[in-house]
Tab-separated table of C-alpha atoms in Angstrom:
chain	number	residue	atom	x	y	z
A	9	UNK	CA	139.983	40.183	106.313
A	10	UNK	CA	143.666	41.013	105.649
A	11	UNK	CA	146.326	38.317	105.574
A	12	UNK	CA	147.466	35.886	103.141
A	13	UNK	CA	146.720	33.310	101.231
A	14	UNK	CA	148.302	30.299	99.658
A	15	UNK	CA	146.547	27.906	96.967
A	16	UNK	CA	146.632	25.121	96.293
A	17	UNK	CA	146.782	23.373	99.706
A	18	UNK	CA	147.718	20.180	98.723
A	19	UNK	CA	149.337	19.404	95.350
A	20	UNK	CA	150.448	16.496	93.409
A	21	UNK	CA	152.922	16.323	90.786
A	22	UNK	CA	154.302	13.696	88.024
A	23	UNK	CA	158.529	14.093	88.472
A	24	UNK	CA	159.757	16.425	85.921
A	25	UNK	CA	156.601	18.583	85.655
A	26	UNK	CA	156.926	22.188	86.727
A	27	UNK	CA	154.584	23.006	89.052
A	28	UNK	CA	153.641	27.186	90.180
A	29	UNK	CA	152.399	27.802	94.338
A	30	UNK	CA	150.316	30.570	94.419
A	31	UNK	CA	150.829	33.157	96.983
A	32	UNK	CA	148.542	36.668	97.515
A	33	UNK	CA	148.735	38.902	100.481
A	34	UNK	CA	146.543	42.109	101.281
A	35	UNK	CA	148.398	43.635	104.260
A	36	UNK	CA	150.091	46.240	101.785
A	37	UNK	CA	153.252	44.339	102.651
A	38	UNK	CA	156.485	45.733	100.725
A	39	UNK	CA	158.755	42.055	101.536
A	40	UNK	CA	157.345	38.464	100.626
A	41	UNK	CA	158.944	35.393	100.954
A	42	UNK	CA	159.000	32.287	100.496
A	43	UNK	CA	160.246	29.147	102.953
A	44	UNK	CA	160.850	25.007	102.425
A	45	UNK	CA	160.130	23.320	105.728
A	46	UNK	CA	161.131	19.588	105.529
A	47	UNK	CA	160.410	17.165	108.675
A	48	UNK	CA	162.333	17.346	111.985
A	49	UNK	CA	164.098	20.718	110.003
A	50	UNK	CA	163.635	24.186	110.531
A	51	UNK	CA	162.306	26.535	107.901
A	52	UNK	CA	165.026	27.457	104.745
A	53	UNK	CA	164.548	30.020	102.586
A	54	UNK	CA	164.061	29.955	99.405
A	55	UNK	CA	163.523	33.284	97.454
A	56	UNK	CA	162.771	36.869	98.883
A	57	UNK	CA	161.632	40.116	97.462
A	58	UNK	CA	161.125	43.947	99.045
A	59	UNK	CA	159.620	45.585	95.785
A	60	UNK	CA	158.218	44.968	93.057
A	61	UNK	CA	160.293	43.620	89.982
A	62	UNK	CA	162.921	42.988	92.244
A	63	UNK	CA	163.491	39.237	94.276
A	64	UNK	CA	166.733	37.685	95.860
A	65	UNK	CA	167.891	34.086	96.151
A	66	UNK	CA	168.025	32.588	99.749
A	67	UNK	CA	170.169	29.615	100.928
A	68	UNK	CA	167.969	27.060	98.904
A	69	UNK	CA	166.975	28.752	95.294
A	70	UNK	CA	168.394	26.004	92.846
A	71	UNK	CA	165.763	24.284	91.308
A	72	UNK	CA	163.216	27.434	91.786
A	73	UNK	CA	162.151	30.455	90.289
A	74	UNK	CA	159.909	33.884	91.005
A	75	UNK	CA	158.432	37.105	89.846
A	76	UNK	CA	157.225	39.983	91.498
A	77	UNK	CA	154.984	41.761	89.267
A	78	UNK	CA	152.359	43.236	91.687
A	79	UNK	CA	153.284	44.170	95.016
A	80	UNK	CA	150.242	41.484	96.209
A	81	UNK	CA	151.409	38.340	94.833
A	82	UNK	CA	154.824	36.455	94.840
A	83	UNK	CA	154.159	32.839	92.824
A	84	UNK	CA	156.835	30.133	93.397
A	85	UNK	CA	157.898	27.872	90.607
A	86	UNK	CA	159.333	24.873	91.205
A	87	UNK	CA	161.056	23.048	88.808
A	88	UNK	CA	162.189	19.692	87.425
A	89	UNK	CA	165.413	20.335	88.389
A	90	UNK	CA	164.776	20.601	91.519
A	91	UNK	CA	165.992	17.411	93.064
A	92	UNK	CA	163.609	16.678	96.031
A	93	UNK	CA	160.578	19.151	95.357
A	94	UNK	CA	158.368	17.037	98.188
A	95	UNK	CA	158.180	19.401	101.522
A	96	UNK	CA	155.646	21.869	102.928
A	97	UNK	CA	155.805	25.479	101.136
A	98	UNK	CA	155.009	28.733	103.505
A	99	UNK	CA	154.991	32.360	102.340
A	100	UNK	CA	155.225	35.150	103.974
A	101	UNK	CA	155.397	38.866	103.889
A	102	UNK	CA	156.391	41.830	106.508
A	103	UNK	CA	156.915	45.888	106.026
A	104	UNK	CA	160.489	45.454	106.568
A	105	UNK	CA	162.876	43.707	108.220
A	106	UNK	CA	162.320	45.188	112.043
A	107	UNK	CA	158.460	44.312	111.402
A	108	UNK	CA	157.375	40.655	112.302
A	109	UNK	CA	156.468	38.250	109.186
A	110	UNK	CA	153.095	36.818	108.310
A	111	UNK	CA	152.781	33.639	106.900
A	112	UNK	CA	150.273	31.776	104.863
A	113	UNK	CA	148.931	28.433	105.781
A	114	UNK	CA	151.202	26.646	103.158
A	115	UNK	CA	151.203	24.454	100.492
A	116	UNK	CA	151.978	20.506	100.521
A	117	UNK	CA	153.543	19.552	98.135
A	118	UNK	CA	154.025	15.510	96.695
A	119	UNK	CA	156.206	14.608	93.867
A	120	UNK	CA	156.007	10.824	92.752
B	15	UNK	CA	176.817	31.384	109.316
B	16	UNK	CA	174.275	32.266	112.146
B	17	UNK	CA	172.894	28.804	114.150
B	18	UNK	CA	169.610	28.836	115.584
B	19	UNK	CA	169.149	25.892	118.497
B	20	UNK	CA	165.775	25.158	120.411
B	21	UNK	CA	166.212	22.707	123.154
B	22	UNK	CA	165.227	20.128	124.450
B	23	UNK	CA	163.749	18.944	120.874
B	24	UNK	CA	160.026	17.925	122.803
B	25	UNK	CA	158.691	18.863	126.087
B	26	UNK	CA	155.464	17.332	127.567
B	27	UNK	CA	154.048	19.121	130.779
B	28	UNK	CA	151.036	18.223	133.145
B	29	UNK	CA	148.211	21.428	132.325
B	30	UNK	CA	148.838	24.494	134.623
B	31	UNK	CA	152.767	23.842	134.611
B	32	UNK	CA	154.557	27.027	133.411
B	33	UNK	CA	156.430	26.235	130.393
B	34	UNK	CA	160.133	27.203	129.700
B	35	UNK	CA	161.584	27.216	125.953
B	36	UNK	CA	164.945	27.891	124.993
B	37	UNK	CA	166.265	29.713	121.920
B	38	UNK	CA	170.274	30.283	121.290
B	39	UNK	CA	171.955	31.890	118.241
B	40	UNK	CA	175.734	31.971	117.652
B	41	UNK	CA	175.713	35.478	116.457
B	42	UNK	CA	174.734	38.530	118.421
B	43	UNK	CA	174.492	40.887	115.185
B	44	UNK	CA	170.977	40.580	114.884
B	45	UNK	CA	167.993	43.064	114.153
B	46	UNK	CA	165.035	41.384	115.883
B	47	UNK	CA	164.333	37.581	117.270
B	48	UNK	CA	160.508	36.448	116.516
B	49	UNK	CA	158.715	33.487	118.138
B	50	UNK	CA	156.466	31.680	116.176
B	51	UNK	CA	154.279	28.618	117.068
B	52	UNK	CA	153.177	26.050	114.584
B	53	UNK	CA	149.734	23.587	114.791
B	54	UNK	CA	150.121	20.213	112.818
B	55	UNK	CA	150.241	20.686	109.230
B	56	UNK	CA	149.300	24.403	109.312
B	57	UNK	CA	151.137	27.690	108.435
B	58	UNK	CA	152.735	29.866	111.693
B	59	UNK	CA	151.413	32.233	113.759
B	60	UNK	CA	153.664	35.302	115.062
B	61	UNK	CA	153.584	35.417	119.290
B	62	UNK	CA	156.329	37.881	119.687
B	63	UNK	CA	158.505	39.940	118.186
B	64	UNK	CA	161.682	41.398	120.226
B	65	UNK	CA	163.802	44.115	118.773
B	66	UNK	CA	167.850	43.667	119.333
B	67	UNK	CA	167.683	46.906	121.450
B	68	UNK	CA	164.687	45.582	123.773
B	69	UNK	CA	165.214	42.728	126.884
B	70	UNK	CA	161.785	41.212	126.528
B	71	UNK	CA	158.246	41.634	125.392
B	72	UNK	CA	155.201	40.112	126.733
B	73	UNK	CA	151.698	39.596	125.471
B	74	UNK	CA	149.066	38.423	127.596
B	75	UNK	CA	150.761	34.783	128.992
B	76	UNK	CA	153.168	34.869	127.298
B	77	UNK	CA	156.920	36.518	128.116
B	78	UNK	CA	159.816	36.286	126.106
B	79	UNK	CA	163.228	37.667	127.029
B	80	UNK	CA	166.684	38.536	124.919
B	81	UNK	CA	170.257	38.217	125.752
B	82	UNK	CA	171.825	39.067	122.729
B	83	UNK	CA	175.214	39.151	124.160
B	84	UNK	CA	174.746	35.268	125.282
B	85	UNK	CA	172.893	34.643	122.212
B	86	UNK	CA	169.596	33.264	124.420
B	87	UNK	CA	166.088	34.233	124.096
B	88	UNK	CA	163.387	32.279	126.496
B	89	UNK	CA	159.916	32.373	125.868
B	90	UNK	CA	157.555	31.881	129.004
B	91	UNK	CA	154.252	30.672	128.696
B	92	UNK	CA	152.792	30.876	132.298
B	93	UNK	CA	149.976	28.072	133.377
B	94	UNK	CA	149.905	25.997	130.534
B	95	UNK	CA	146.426	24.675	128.849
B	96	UNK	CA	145.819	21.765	126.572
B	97	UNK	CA	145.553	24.301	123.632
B	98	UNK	CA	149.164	25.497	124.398
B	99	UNK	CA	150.313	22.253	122.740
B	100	UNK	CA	152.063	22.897	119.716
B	101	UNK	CA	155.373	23.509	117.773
B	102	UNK	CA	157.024	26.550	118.787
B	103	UNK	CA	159.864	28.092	116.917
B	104	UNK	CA	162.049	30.823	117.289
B	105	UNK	CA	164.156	32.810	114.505
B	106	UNK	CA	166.220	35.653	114.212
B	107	UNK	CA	166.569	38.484	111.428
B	108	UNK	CA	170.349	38.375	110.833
B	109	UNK	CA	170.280	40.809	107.321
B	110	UNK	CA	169.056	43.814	105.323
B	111	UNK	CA	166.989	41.572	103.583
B	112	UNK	CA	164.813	40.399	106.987
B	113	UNK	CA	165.726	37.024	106.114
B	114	UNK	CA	164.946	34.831	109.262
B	115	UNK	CA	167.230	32.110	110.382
B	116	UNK	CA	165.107	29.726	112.309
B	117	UNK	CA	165.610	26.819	114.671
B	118	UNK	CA	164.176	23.114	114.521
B	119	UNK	CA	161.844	24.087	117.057
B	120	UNK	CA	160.311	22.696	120.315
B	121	UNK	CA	157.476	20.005	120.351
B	122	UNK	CA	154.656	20.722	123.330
B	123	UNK	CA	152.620	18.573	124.515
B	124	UNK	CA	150.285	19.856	127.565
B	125	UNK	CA	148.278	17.011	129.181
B	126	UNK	CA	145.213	17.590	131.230
């Protein structure tokens, strides 16, 4: 089955602990990316990539880092300095930008 | 900086109603608007995608339309079912990148 996949579902975390989302796709997709949605909000992006070795910041990237070392998997860090880390995480991926994105079925995340 | 607005915020319709959702963006320089809809604390699934250069696209129920130079988009879903009810959200690709701008969405509720 193609498509993509997001581990762990839920996760809880200590405040100040980094913590890494997981994020695999096997559609062959060139661009992954990865979205914050926050109640009553639409999505905001956070980081996105086209290639491999190569990822861009979105509107919302303080606090958060990525790599791109294979072209199937785009982890998310998020860090202690990021000040409100609680929110549902979604990735996604596409062939380009005139091709519609896929998303994973995203990762809770709790800080306390 | 592009806007995406979905109104009205929540929409509840008796089951076989044909259901009318909104979409507006303040800039017409896009490359594609996608719909999306969203099941309680799940990832989303792609309904439609409609390239700037198209008027609308349909898939099986479901019809959306584009008026870029208005900046509206309206997705039709005709004779609504209980398992229409959802979150549906609409974004548009406004870069290079494919980075999707999305609105707050619409909440559905279809009642039998």
């Amino acid at each position: 089955d193609g498509g993509i996949t997001q581990s762990p579902k839920y996760l809880f975390r200590k405040e100040g602990q980094n913590v890494t989302l997981s994020c695999e796709q096997n559609l062959n997709h060139d661009a992954m990316y990865w979205y914050r949605q926050d109640p009553g909000q639409g999505l905001r992006l956070i980081y996105y990539s086209q290639i491999v070795n190569d990822f861009q910041k979105g509107d919302i990237a303080e606090g958060y880092s990525v790599s791109r070392e294979k072209k199937e998997s785009f982890p998310l860090t998020v860090t202690s300095a990021q000040k409100n880390p609680t929110a549902f995480y979604l990735c996604a991926s596409s062939w380009d930008r005139s091709y519609e994105q896929y998303f994973g079925p995203g990762t809770r995340l709790t800080v306390t | 900086k592009q806007e995406v607005t979905q109104i009205p915020a929540a929409l509840s319709v008796p089951e076989g109603e044909n259901l009318v959702l909104n979409c507006s963006f303040t800039d017409s320089a896009i490359y594609n608007l996608q719909w999306f809809r969203q099941d309680p604390g799940k990832g989303l699934t792609s309904l439609l995608l409609i390239q700037s250069s198209q008027r609308e696209q349909t898939s099986g129920r479901l019809n959306a339309s584009l008026d870029k130079s208005s900046g509206r988009s309206t997705l039709y879903i005709a004779a609504s079912q209980p398992g229409d009810s959802a979150t549906y959200l609409c974004a548009v690709t406004t870069d290079s990148w494919g980075k999707l701008q999305f609105g707050a969405g619409t909440q559905v509720v279809v009642t039998p």
